[in-house]
Tab-separated table of C-alpha atoms and ligand atoms in Angstrom:
chain	number	residue	atom	x	y	z
A	1	MET	CA	35.468	54.332	-92.542
A	2	ILE	CA	32.905	54.789	-89.753
A	3	ILE	CA	30.131	57.457	-89.692
A	4	HIS	CA	28.936	58.154	-86.166
A	5	ASN	CA	27.376	60.499	-83.520
A	6	ALA	CA	23.949	60.818	-85.322
A	7	HIS	CA	20.442	59.530	-85.179
A	8	PHE	CA	20.053	57.038	-88.296
A	9	TYR	CA	16.680	56.921	-90.127
A	10	LEU	CA	15.969	53.345	-90.572
A	11	ASN	CA	12.613	51.465	-91.302
A	12	GLY	CA	10.692	54.739	-91.073
A	13	SER	CA	11.873	56.071	-87.746
A	14	PHE	CA	14.971	57.057	-85.675
A	15	ALA	CA	13.933	54.679	-82.797
A	16	ASN	CA	16.746	52.125	-83.155
A	17	ASN	CA	19.911	50.980	-81.557
A	18	ILE	CA	22.358	51.869	-84.504
A	19	LYS	CA	25.146	54.085	-83.403
A	20	ALA	CA	27.386	53.967	-86.347
A	21	ILE	CA	27.687	52.856	-90.035
A	22	LYS	CA	30.737	51.189	-91.513
A	23	VAL	CA	31.690	52.227	-94.946
A	24	GLU	CA	33.884	50.639	-97.474
A	25	LYS	CA	34.705	52.025	-100.914
A	26	GLY	CA	31.523	54.390	-100.704
A	27	ILE	CA	29.263	51.365	-99.833
A	28	ILE	CA	27.550	50.719	-96.336
A	29	THR	CA	28.800	47.553	-95.131
A	30	GLN	CA	27.633	47.232	-91.655
A	31	LEU	CA	25.224	48.944	-89.293
A	32	LEU	CA	26.917	48.940	-85.791
A	33	GLU	CA	25.362	48.895	-82.431
A	34	SER	CA	28.177	50.542	-80.725
A	35	VAL	CA	31.022	52.930	-81.902
A	36	PRO	CA	34.228	51.033	-82.241
A	37	ALA	CA	37.038	52.213	-79.648
A	38	HIS	CA	39.546	53.044	-82.254
A	39	LEU	CA	38.406	55.457	-85.042
A	40	ASP	CA	41.321	55.787	-87.735
A	41	GLU	CA	38.926	57.150	-90.361
A	42	ALA	CA	35.631	58.530	-89.318
A	43	ILE	CA	32.997	61.112	-89.840
A	44	ASP	CA	31.446	62.706	-86.671
A	45	LEU	CA	27.935	63.882	-87.527
A	46	GLN	CA	27.827	66.106	-84.344
A	47	GLY	CA	24.370	64.515	-83.148
A	48	GLY	CA	22.387	65.318	-86.346
A	49	PHE	CA	19.544	63.421	-87.866
A	50	ALA	CA	20.828	61.459	-90.872
A	51	TYR	CA	18.552	60.289	-93.480
A	52	PRO	CA	19.359	58.304	-96.722
A	53	GLY	CA	20.499	60.892	-99.126
A	54	PHE	CA	17.479	62.786	-100.465
A	55	ILE	CA	16.871	62.674	-104.075
A	56	ASP	CA	15.155	65.390	-106.094
A	57	CYS	CA	13.522	63.711	-109.092
A	58	HIS	CA	12.864	66.685	-111.396
A	59	THR	CA	14.961	70.039	-111.820
A	60	HIS	CA	16.186	72.395	-114.334
A	61	SER	CA	19.503	72.648	-112.755
A	62	ILE	CA	21.191	74.368	-115.729
A	63	SER	CA	18.689	77.056	-115.677
A	64	GLY	CA	18.665	77.292	-111.850
A	65	GLY	CA	22.512	77.394	-111.872
A	66	ILE	CA	22.692	80.164	-114.364
A	67	TYR	CA	19.995	82.110	-112.677
A	68	THR	CA	21.616	81.906	-109.136
A	69	LEU	CA	24.388	83.704	-110.917
A	70	GLY	CA	21.920	86.225	-112.386
A	71	VAL	CA	19.048	88.572	-111.227
A	72	ASP	CA	16.452	87.170	-108.969
A	73	LEU	CA	13.215	89.070	-109.266
A	74	ALA	CA	11.371	87.446	-106.520
A	75	GLY	CA	9.672	89.823	-104.319
A	76	CYS	CA	10.231	92.789	-106.848
A	77	PRO	CA	7.513	95.385	-106.150
A	78	ASN	CA	7.002	97.231	-109.284
A	79	ILE	CA	8.478	98.044	-112.788
A	80	ALA	CA	10.913	100.804	-111.546
A	81	ALA	CA	12.513	98.231	-108.975
A	82	LEU	CA	12.727	95.723	-111.739
A	83	LYS	CA	14.569	98.122	-113.882
A	84	ALA	CA	16.854	99.093	-111.097
A	85	GLN	CA	17.860	95.492	-110.195
A	86	ILE	CA	18.385	94.458	-113.725
A	87	SER	CA	20.611	97.618	-114.745
A	88	SER	CA	22.539	97.453	-111.579
A	89	HIS	CA	23.530	93.807	-112.229
A	90	ALA	CA	24.252	94.396	-115.802
A	91	GLN	CA	26.583	96.991	-114.985
A	92	LYS	CA	28.645	94.852	-113.047
A	93	GLN	CA	28.974	92.131	-115.761
A	94	LYS	CA	31.325	92.039	-118.932
A	95	PRO	CA	30.053	94.206	-121.821
A	96	ASP	CA	29.323	91.185	-123.879
A	97	ALA	CA	27.746	89.180	-120.994
A	98	LEU	CA	24.302	87.501	-121.169
A	99	ILE	CA	21.866	88.833	-118.599
A	100	PHE	CA	19.615	86.387	-117.095
A	101	ALA	CA	16.553	87.774	-115.047
A	102	TRP	CA	14.147	85.174	-113.369
A	103	ASN	CA	11.406	84.690	-110.942
A	104	PHE	CA	9.492	87.605	-112.539
A	105	ASP	CA	5.856	87.588	-111.509
A	106	GLU	CA	3.704	90.411	-113.053
A	107	GLY	CA	0.874	89.431	-110.532
A	108	SER	CA	3.028	90.567	-107.571
A	109	LEU	CA	4.065	93.979	-109.287
A	110	THR	CA	1.920	97.040	-108.499
A	111	GLU	CA	1.394	97.618	-112.194
A	112	LYS	CA	0.173	93.987	-112.805
A	113	ARG	CA	1.926	93.812	-116.078
A	114	PHE	CA	4.992	92.745	-118.014
A	115	PRO	CA	7.466	95.514	-118.958
A	116	ASN	CA	6.992	96.649	-122.459
A	117	GLN	CA	9.635	96.238	-125.007
A	118	ALA	CA	10.966	99.893	-124.850
A	119	GLU	CA	11.239	99.324	-121.093
A	120	ILE	CA	13.321	96.171	-121.718
A	121	ASP	CA	15.691	97.698	-124.289
A	122	GLU	CA	16.805	100.686	-122.218
A	123	LEU	CA	18.117	98.468	-119.352
A	124	CYS	CA	21.449	97.122	-120.834
A	125	PRO	CA	21.428	98.174	-124.556
A	126	ASP	CA	24.817	96.466	-125.087
A	127	GLN	CA	24.072	93.189	-123.565
A	128	LEU	CA	21.608	90.543	-124.400
A	129	LEU	CA	18.874	90.291	-121.801
A	130	LEU	CA	16.375	87.221	-121.104
A	131	LEU	CA	13.413	87.785	-118.490
A	132	ARG	CA	11.721	84.648	-117.486
A	133	ARG	CA	8.311	84.511	-115.838
A	134	ILE	CA	8.471	82.730	-112.445
A	135	ASP	CA	6.692	79.546	-113.903
A	136	GLY	CA	9.102	79.339	-116.833
A	137	HIS	CA	6.395	79.230	-119.492
A	138	SER	CA	6.730	82.861	-120.768
A	139	CYS	CA	9.518	85.240	-121.155
A	140	MET	CA	10.629	88.343	-122.866
A	141	LEU	CA	13.980	89.359	-124.523
A	142	SER	CA	15.865	92.469	-125.500
A	143	SER	CA	15.469	93.632	-129.173
A	144	ASN	CA	19.115	93.148	-129.938
A	145	ALA	CA	18.752	89.490	-128.610
A	146	LYS	CA	15.766	89.021	-130.870
A	147	ALA	CA	17.531	90.255	-133.912
A	148	LYS	CA	20.165	87.528	-133.234
A	149	ILE	CA	17.946	84.565	-132.920
A	150	THR	CA	17.045	84.172	-136.586
A	151	ALA	CA	14.951	80.951	-135.841
A	152	LEU	CA	12.519	83.190	-133.838
A	153	LYS	CA	9.495	84.077	-136.169
A	154	SER	CA	7.260	85.787	-133.658
A	155	GLN	CA	7.096	89.616	-133.281
A	156	ASP	CA	5.286	89.258	-129.947
A	157	ALA	CA	6.914	91.034	-126.847
A	158	ILE	CA	5.972	88.199	-124.682
A	159	LEU	CA	6.994	84.684	-125.891
A	160	THR	CA	5.250	81.279	-124.698
A	161	GLY	CA	5.131	77.822	-125.925
A	162	ALA	CA	7.690	76.551	-128.447
A	163	GLU	CA	9.081	80.208	-128.916
A	164	ASN	CA	9.574	80.507	-125.131
A	165	ASP	CA	11.667	77.169	-125.438
A	166	LEU	CA	13.511	78.278	-128.465
A	167	VAL	CA	14.961	81.450	-127.005
A	168	THR	CA	15.676	80.094	-123.476
A	169	ASN	CA	17.591	77.123	-125.239
A	170	TRP	CA	19.403	79.794	-127.488
A	171	PHE	CA	20.612	81.702	-124.570
A	172	HIS	CA	21.901	78.426	-122.746
A	173	ALA	CA	23.585	77.482	-125.919
A	174	GLN	CA	25.575	80.586	-126.058
A	175	LEU	CA	27.411	79.496	-122.826
A	176	ASP	CA	30.933	77.620	-123.034
A	177	ASP	CA	31.705	74.565	-121.270
A	178	GLU	CA	33.154	76.377	-118.355
A	179	ALA	CA	30.051	78.678	-117.906
A	180	VAL	CA	27.858	75.512	-117.965
A	181	MET	CA	30.210	73.785	-115.401
A	182	SER	CA	30.145	76.727	-113.071
A	183	ALA	CA	26.401	76.827	-113.213
A	184	TYR	CA	26.194	73.038	-112.183
A	185	GLN	CA	28.784	73.758	-109.462
A	186	SER	CA	26.669	76.656	-108.363
A	187	ALA	CA	23.376	74.454	-108.643
A	188	ALA	CA	25.059	71.497	-106.575
A	189	LYS	CA	25.737	73.948	-103.814
A	190	VAL	CA	22.199	74.986	-103.696
A	191	ALA	CA	21.087	71.058	-103.735
A	192	MET	CA	23.278	70.346	-100.892
A	193	GLN	CA	22.157	73.301	-98.735
A	194	GLY	CA	18.666	72.075	-99.395
A	195	GLY	CA	19.496	68.587	-98.274
A	196	PHE	CA	20.019	66.709	-101.559
A	197	THR	CA	22.602	64.000	-102.624
A	198	THR	CA	21.258	63.101	-106.039
A	199	VAL	CA	19.376	65.453	-108.401
A	200	HIS	CA	17.612	64.384	-111.734
A	201	THR	CA	18.174	67.264	-114.168
A	202	MET	CA	16.595	68.226	-117.644
A	203	ILE	CA	19.169	69.191	-120.200
A	204	GLY	CA	18.289	71.645	-122.964
A	205	ASP	CA	16.971	70.799	-126.302
A	206	ALA	CA	18.902	67.852	-127.894
A	207	GLU	CA	17.376	68.730	-131.281
A	208	MET	CA	19.331	71.762	-131.395
A	209	SER	CA	22.501	70.105	-130.038
A	210	ILE	CA	23.326	67.161	-127.702
A	211	ASP	CA	26.741	68.651	-127.029
A	212	HIS	CA	25.997	70.034	-123.606
A	213	PHE	CA	24.532	66.515	-122.507
A	214	LYS	CA	27.716	64.664	-123.675
A	215	MET	CA	30.033	67.226	-122.016
A	216	LEU	CA	28.236	66.992	-118.722
A	217	GLN	CA	28.131	63.161	-118.961
A	218	LYS	CA	31.900	63.334	-119.089
A	219	ARG	CA	32.494	65.788	-116.332
A	220	LEU	CA	29.887	64.498	-113.898
A	221	PRO	CA	32.738	63.240	-111.409
A	222	GLU	CA	33.915	66.838	-110.991
A	223	LEU	CA	30.558	67.569	-109.169
A	224	PRO	CA	30.214	66.820	-105.533
A	225	ILE	CA	26.552	65.298	-106.007
A	226	GLU	CA	25.111	63.016	-108.422
A	227	TYR	CA	23.184	64.003	-111.379
A	228	ILE	CA	20.714	61.912	-113.317
A	229	LEU	CA	20.623	63.318	-116.862
A	230	TYR	CA	17.611	63.750	-119.135
A	231	PRO	CA	18.098	64.781	-122.760
A	232	GLN	CA	15.027	67.024	-122.763
A	233	SER	CA	14.094	66.510	-126.427
A	234	PHE	CA	12.111	64.617	-128.964
A	235	ASN	CA	15.370	63.347	-130.562
A	236	ILE	CA	15.365	59.566	-129.870
A	237	ASP	CA	18.306	58.965	-132.111
A	238	ALA	CA	20.538	61.642	-130.293
A	239	ALA	CA	19.355	60.173	-126.916
A	240	MET	CA	20.351	56.799	-127.752
A	241	GLU	CA	23.567	57.808	-129.549
A	242	ALA	CA	24.467	59.503	-126.128
A	243	GLY	CA	23.736	56.292	-124.427
A	244	SER	CA	21.130	57.807	-122.318
A	245	PRO	CA	18.638	55.264	-120.784
A	246	ARG	CA	15.808	57.916	-120.919
A	247	ILE	CA	14.367	60.732	-122.866
A	248	GLY	CA	12.202	63.898	-122.210
A	249	GLY	CA	11.550	65.802	-118.937
A	250	CYS	CA	9.514	69.145	-119.390
A	251	ILE	CA	8.698	68.198	-123.084
A	252	LEU	CA	5.368	69.706	-123.008
A	253	ALA	CA	1.897	67.924	-123.454
A	254	ASP	CA	0.431	71.275	-122.330
A	255	GLY	CA	1.551	74.610	-120.804
A	256	SER	CA	1.038	75.928	-117.161
A	257	ILE	CA	-1.953	77.042	-115.165
A	258	GLY	CA	-0.258	80.517	-114.474
A	259	SER	CA	-0.293	81.178	-118.379
A	260	HIS	CA	-3.798	79.630	-118.792
A	261	THR	CA	-2.242	77.098	-121.070
A	262	ALA	CA	-2.490	73.920	-119.121
A	263	ALA	CA	-5.125	71.663	-121.055
A	264	LEU	CA	-8.512	71.347	-118.928
A	265	SER	CA	-11.614	69.461	-119.855
A	266	GLN	CA	-13.699	72.287	-118.313
A	267	PRO	CA	-12.841	76.126	-118.974
A	268	TYR	CA	-10.647	78.141	-116.507
A	269	GLN	CA	-12.531	79.979	-113.600
A	270	ASP	CA	-11.190	83.291	-114.642
A	271	LYS	CA	-10.809	83.176	-118.498
A	272	ALA	CA	-12.845	81.847	-121.225
A	273	THR	CA	-10.240	79.122	-122.327
A	274	ARG	CA	-9.670	75.536	-121.688
A	275	GLY	CA	-5.873	75.767	-122.507
A	276	SER	CA	-4.690	73.428	-125.106
A	277	LEU	CA	-2.935	70.260	-125.897
A	278	TYR	CA	0.498	71.333	-127.651
A	279	GLN	CA	0.654	67.858	-129.735
A	280	THR	CA	-1.885	65.544	-131.289
A	281	ASP	CA	-2.667	62.010	-129.868
A	282	ASP	CA	-0.957	60.694	-132.972
A	283	PHE	CA	2.294	62.572	-132.283
A	284	TRP	CA	2.550	61.148	-128.810
A	285	LYS	CA	1.667	57.898	-129.876
A	286	GLY	CA	4.460	57.693	-132.378
A	287	PHE	CA	7.151	59.463	-130.235
A	288	ILE	CA	6.441	57.423	-126.963
A	289	THR	CA	5.960	54.048	-128.819
A	290	ARG	CA	9.365	54.427	-130.635
A	291	ALA	CA	11.113	55.320	-127.493
A	292	HIS	CA	9.341	52.439	-125.677
A	293	GLU	CA	10.478	49.992	-128.360
A	294	ASN	CA	14.052	51.219	-127.847
A	295	LYS	CA	13.737	50.684	-124.059
A	296	LEU	CA	13.942	54.285	-123.175
A	297	GLN	CA	12.248	55.532	-120.000
A	298	VAL	CA	9.911	58.408	-121.258
A	299	ALA	CA	9.072	61.783	-119.149
A	300	VAL	CA	6.488	64.074	-120.280
A	301	HIS	CA	5.317	67.379	-118.734
A	302	CYS	CA	1.387	67.197	-118.185
A	303	ILE	CA	-0.532	69.518	-115.863
A	304	GLY	CA	-3.916	69.614	-116.892
A	305	ASP	CA	-6.421	66.645	-116.717
A	306	LEU	CA	-6.571	66.550	-120.474
A	307	ALA	CA	-2.952	66.242	-120.840
A	308	ILE	CA	-2.291	63.761	-118.072
A	309	LYS	CA	-4.969	61.626	-119.770
A	310	GLN	CA	-3.299	62.083	-123.274
A	311	ILE	CA	0.009	60.976	-122.160
A	312	ASN	CA	-1.013	58.125	-119.842
A	313	ASP	CA	-3.418	56.610	-122.471
A	314	VAL	CA	-0.205	56.079	-124.537
A	315	TYR	CA	1.561	54.526	-121.591
A	316	LEU	CA	-1.327	52.336	-120.746
A	317	GLU	CA	-1.723	50.851	-124.313
A	318	LEU	CA	1.980	50.065	-124.473
A	319	GLN	CA	1.786	48.460	-121.024
A	320	HIS	CA	-0.796	46.109	-122.652
A	321	THR	CA	0.738	45.530	-125.925
A	322	ASN	CA	4.448	45.535	-125.183
A	323	PRO	CA	4.932	45.374	-121.328
A	324	GLN	CA	8.353	46.650	-120.151
A	325	ASP	CA	9.602	47.729	-116.766
A	326	LEU	CA	10.489	51.286	-118.068
A	327	ARG	CA	8.857	53.561	-115.442
A	328	HIS	CA	7.570	56.202	-117.513
A	329	GLN	CA	6.987	59.471	-115.971
A	330	LEU	CA	4.160	61.933	-115.726
A	331	ILE	CA	5.910	65.075	-114.731
A	332	HIS	CA	3.739	67.503	-112.512
A	333	CYS	CA	0.402	65.431	-112.691
A	334	GLU	CA	-1.305	68.255	-111.119
A	335	LEU	CA	-4.940	68.154	-111.926
A	336	CYS	CA	-5.760	64.443	-111.571
A	337	PRO	CA	-9.568	63.495	-111.285
A	338	ASP	CA	-10.506	60.264	-109.387
A	339	GLU	CA	-11.200	58.347	-112.594
A	340	GLN	CA	-7.560	59.086	-113.803
A	341	ILE	CA	-5.910	57.588	-110.833
A	342	SER	CA	-6.862	54.012	-111.484
A	343	GLN	CA	-5.748	54.705	-115.041
A	344	ILE	CA	-2.270	55.630	-113.804
A	345	LYS	CA	-2.187	52.637	-111.473
A	346	ALA	CA	-2.833	50.391	-114.587
A	347	SER	CA	-0.272	52.060	-116.883
A	348	GLN	CA	2.307	51.738	-114.175
A	349	ALA	CA	3.633	55.252	-114.849
A	350	ILE	CA	5.138	57.302	-112.075
A	351	PRO	CA	3.825	60.824	-111.230
A	352	VAL	CA	6.906	63.023	-110.545
A	353	MET	CA	5.110	65.695	-108.353
A	354	GLN	CA	6.100	69.104	-106.761
A	355	SER	CA	4.842	69.395	-103.150
A	356	ALA	CA	5.738	72.968	-102.984
A	357	PHE	CA	3.113	73.916	-105.551
A	358	ASP	CA	0.352	73.176	-103.191
A	359	LEU	CA	2.163	75.244	-100.394
A	360	TYR	CA	2.415	78.129	-102.901
A	361	TRP	CA	-0.889	77.922	-104.610
A	362	GLY	CA	-3.272	75.579	-102.869
A	363	ASN	CA	-4.360	77.930	-99.976
A	364	PRO	CA	-8.156	78.907	-99.713
A	365	GLY	CA	-8.714	81.700	-102.102
A	366	GLY	CA	-5.279	81.273	-103.511
A	367	PHE	CA	-4.002	80.756	-107.048
A	368	TYR	CA	-5.425	77.421	-107.941
A	369	GLU	CA	-8.842	78.569	-106.632
A	370	GLN	CA	-8.814	81.707	-108.739
A	371	ARG	CA	-7.841	80.035	-111.883
A	372	LEU	CA	-9.785	76.693	-111.235
A	373	GLY	CA	-12.592	77.235	-108.868
A	374	ARG	CA	-13.012	75.490	-105.507
A	375	ALA	CA	-13.837	71.954	-106.499
A	376	ARG	CA	-10.958	71.618	-109.047
A	377	ALA	CA	-8.613	73.156	-106.681
A	378	GLN	CA	-9.161	70.431	-104.256
A	379	GLN	CA	-8.095	67.943	-107.007
A	380	MET	CA	-4.569	69.332	-107.282
A	381	ASN	CA	-1.482	67.511	-106.341
A	382	ARG	CA	-3.268	64.381	-104.966
A	383	PHE	CA	-0.404	62.717	-102.925
A	384	ALA	CA	-2.676	60.871	-100.585
A	385	SER	CA	-5.116	59.630	-103.191
A	386	LEU	CA	-2.321	58.470	-105.468
A	387	ILE	CA	-0.188	56.786	-102.839
A	388	GLN	CA	-3.176	55.076	-101.143
A	389	SER	CA	-3.835	53.477	-104.781
A	390	GLY	CA	-0.320	52.001	-104.612
A	391	ILE	CA	1.226	54.431	-107.014
A	392	PRO	CA	5.048	55.056	-105.998
A	393	VAL	CA	4.787	58.910	-106.141
A	394	CYS	CA	8.156	60.631	-106.542
A	395	GLY	CA	8.912	64.090	-105.199
A	396	SER	CA	10.681	66.948	-106.653
A	397	SER	CA	11.176	70.774	-106.736
A	398	ASP	CA	11.096	71.517	-110.533
A	399	TRP	CA	13.887	73.949	-109.446
A	400	TYR	CA	14.242	76.796	-110.336
A	401	ILE	CA	10.392	76.944	-110.202
A	402	THR	CA	10.350	76.213	-106.463
A	403	PRO	CA	13.400	75.871	-104.052
A	404	MET	CA	15.327	72.697	-103.669
A	405	ASN	CA	14.421	72.392	-100.045
A	406	ILE	CA	13.721	68.873	-98.461
A	407	ALA	CA	12.126	70.385	-95.112
A	408	MET	CA	9.711	72.664	-97.120
A	409	SER	CA	8.944	69.854	-99.406
A	410	ILE	CA	8.097	67.358	-96.624
A	411	HIS	CA	6.287	70.043	-94.782
A	412	ALA	CA	4.044	70.777	-97.949
A	413	MET	CA	3.159	67.046	-98.211
A	414	ILE	CA	2.053	66.598	-94.533
A	415	HIS	CA	0.205	69.893	-94.556
A	416	HIS	CA	-1.495	69.809	-97.991
A	417	HIS	CA	-4.279	72.441	-97.872
A	418	ASN	CA	-6.912	69.613	-98.760
A	419	PRO	CA	-6.751	67.493	-95.573
A	420	LEU	CA	-7.677	64.469	-97.603
A	421	GLU	CA	-4.485	64.663	-99.516
A	422	ARG	CA	-2.166	64.971	-96.551
A	423	ILE	CA	0.417	61.990	-96.147
A	424	SER	CA	2.649	60.834	-93.136
A	425	ALA	CA	6.185	62.109	-92.729
A	426	GLN	CA	7.267	58.506	-93.566
A	427	ASP	CA	5.382	58.337	-96.751
A	428	ALA	CA	6.671	61.907	-97.653
A	429	ILE	CA	10.280	60.904	-96.822
A	430	ASN	CA	9.703	57.828	-99.127
A	431	THR	CA	8.911	60.064	-102.068
A	432	TYR	CA	12.286	61.474	-101.757
A	433	THR	CA	14.229	58.413	-101.037
A	434	GLN	CA	13.029	54.800	-101.842
A	435	ASN	CA	10.490	55.790	-104.438
A	436	ALA	CA	12.830	58.321	-105.946
A	437	ALA	CA	15.398	55.726	-106.204
A	438	ARG	CA	13.228	53.458	-107.876
A	439	LEU	CA	12.513	56.054	-110.648
A	440	SER	CA	16.036	55.718	-112.065
A	441	HIS	CA	16.206	51.906	-111.465
A	442	ASP	CA	18.491	52.527	-108.415
A	443	GLU	CA	16.471	50.976	-105.800
A	444	MET	CA	19.271	48.546	-105.002
A	445	ARG	CA	21.722	51.318	-104.562
A	446	LEU	CA	20.116	54.373	-103.430
A	447	GLY	CA	17.429	55.487	-100.898
A	448	ARG	CA	18.065	53.366	-97.910
A	449	LEU	CA	20.668	53.109	-95.038
A	450	GLN	CA	21.471	49.434	-95.316
A	451	PRO	CA	24.432	47.248	-95.926
A	452	GLY	CA	24.962	47.115	-99.794
A	453	PHE	CA	23.579	50.623	-100.440
A	454	GLN	CA	25.649	53.564	-101.365
A	455	ALA	CA	26.745	55.737	-98.324
A	456	ASP	CA	24.756	58.868	-99.180
A	457	LEU	CA	23.450	60.691	-96.133
A	458	SER	CA	21.486	63.903	-95.708
A	459	VAL	CA	22.044	65.081	-92.182
A	460	LEU	CA	19.583	67.636	-90.884
A	461	ASN	CA	19.190	69.504	-87.558
A	462	ALA	CA	15.642	68.090	-87.216
A	463	ASP	CA	13.791	64.932	-86.988
A	464	LEU	CA	11.027	65.260	-89.767
A	465	THR	CA	8.829	62.618	-88.319
A	466	GLN	CA	8.134	64.839	-85.310
A	467	ARG	CA	6.527	68.223	-85.453
A	468	PHE	CA	9.085	70.873	-87.045
A	469	ASP	CA	9.160	74.319	-88.335
A	470	TYR	CA	10.512	74.047	-91.905
A	471	GLN	CA	12.082	77.446	-91.919
A	472	ALA	CA	14.180	76.441	-88.989
A	473	VAL	CA	15.510	73.200	-90.454
A	474	ARG	CA	18.957	73.291	-91.994
A	475	THR	CA	21.359	70.858	-93.598
A	476	ASN	CA	24.250	70.159	-91.538
A	477	TYR	CA	26.189	67.800	-93.642
A	478	ILE	CA	26.022	65.899	-96.760
A	479	VAL	CA	27.775	62.551	-97.244
A	480	LYS	CA	28.122	61.284	-100.724
A	481	LYS	CA	29.562	57.874	-101.408
A	482	GLY	CA	31.087	57.941	-97.841
A	483	MET	CA	32.759	61.255	-98.288
A	484	GLN	CA	31.742	64.446	-96.460
A	485	VAL	CA	31.110	66.979	-99.442
A	486	TYR	CA	29.300	69.614	-97.549
A	487	ALA	CA	29.195	71.064	-93.922
A	488	TYR	CA	27.065	74.100	-92.729
A	489	THR	CA	28.989	76.989	-92.015
A	490	PRO	CA	27.236	79.420	-89.829
A	491	ASN	CA	28.153	82.858	-91.320
A	492	CYS	CA	27.713	81.674	-94.946
A	493	PRO	CA	24.297	80.079	-94.972
B	504	LIG	ZN1	10.171	70.956	-115.281
B	505	LIG	ZN1	7.272	71.195	-116.784
């Protein structure tokens, strides 16, 4: 099999004399300086720019997949429009369907508020409705759904923290295997459109049930791209029983900046609170130590400086007392003061970061500045400082929170709002290729176009090492294990 007619990204540039790639059984066997005269089996990439298959290191693809089939409230202007969108979607669904509405942002409504319970209850009285805030950290549900979730103790209309997780997981757990698989098929299509060949994905709450994780493990070959699975739970026994080499994901050390629940050493600028740590130091020490001793890679969500410190301190201590090459993860790692960077270097933990957060929230006068003030807004998402310290930062979207879109992600890293945190296109590409491959111990298999590596290619219409308009970049082809699994079709973007 010969892959040809493309510019190939090798050693940080397209400036090379490679004209084709030879592939056997899904593995690159040779880089060729000329295209063979006789092509029996070939993929013609039509002059595109071929990168090593991009890897998104942190997503919630089950949620995203479900929501792409639900109601997207992005850009919704007011409560009346929200009601109209949800009711018209619900009317088209089966009478016993679960209705998922997402991307809700009260800040962008004229009313600047959540709907009240009565407004929610009138939308689809016979169906169960879940409405999620854009950051995933708070939600509302219809009263009929509330009545069904017996484990839910709170009477609050807006649910956060553990209750937000509980009801979201309950909704997901109602889906049968086929509904789960169609959500992943939908998610895989979104990933390929965005330029990705491999996606790390967080799965449910294995404390409630590990069934979904096990089912997906078995059925991964049905999906066109590769998923790297995380049992997103505190249940170490269940993760090991399922044969997972890792545990965690967005298991929460703290909340989010949007909900004023990220744990900060100094109060928020716009509210008299410092957020809070969701668990004690002892809890994390016990959990992470036991996972580490069982050779599980650990991933924990930490956004505020206190949360990053709390988790990294445990990683650091374990690195001293029982060093292992497990590559524990600091998911988000958003507010990272200078002194914390050297501590992360010492712990050998890996920040798994979301470049689009800066694009969305880092602008002068923007969301970070409103919540945190100028000085701290400058210390958010510190790609350059971390990378210059030799820390192998990994890139991700946290999809459904921000889009899986490689061009947007690279653009956001190159054009960080704080000029001191900008990185080169090559470094940005590395966070989604070589560094990302290393995160799952796949650095000898993924992330490079080289003999011996899997033939995964993301083919775009643009050279990301030159000036580019990310909104004009599109994915032309995705090649996975030497097979073309996606091609752009003009009328169906
Ligand atoms: Zn997440
Ligand atoms: Zn998270």
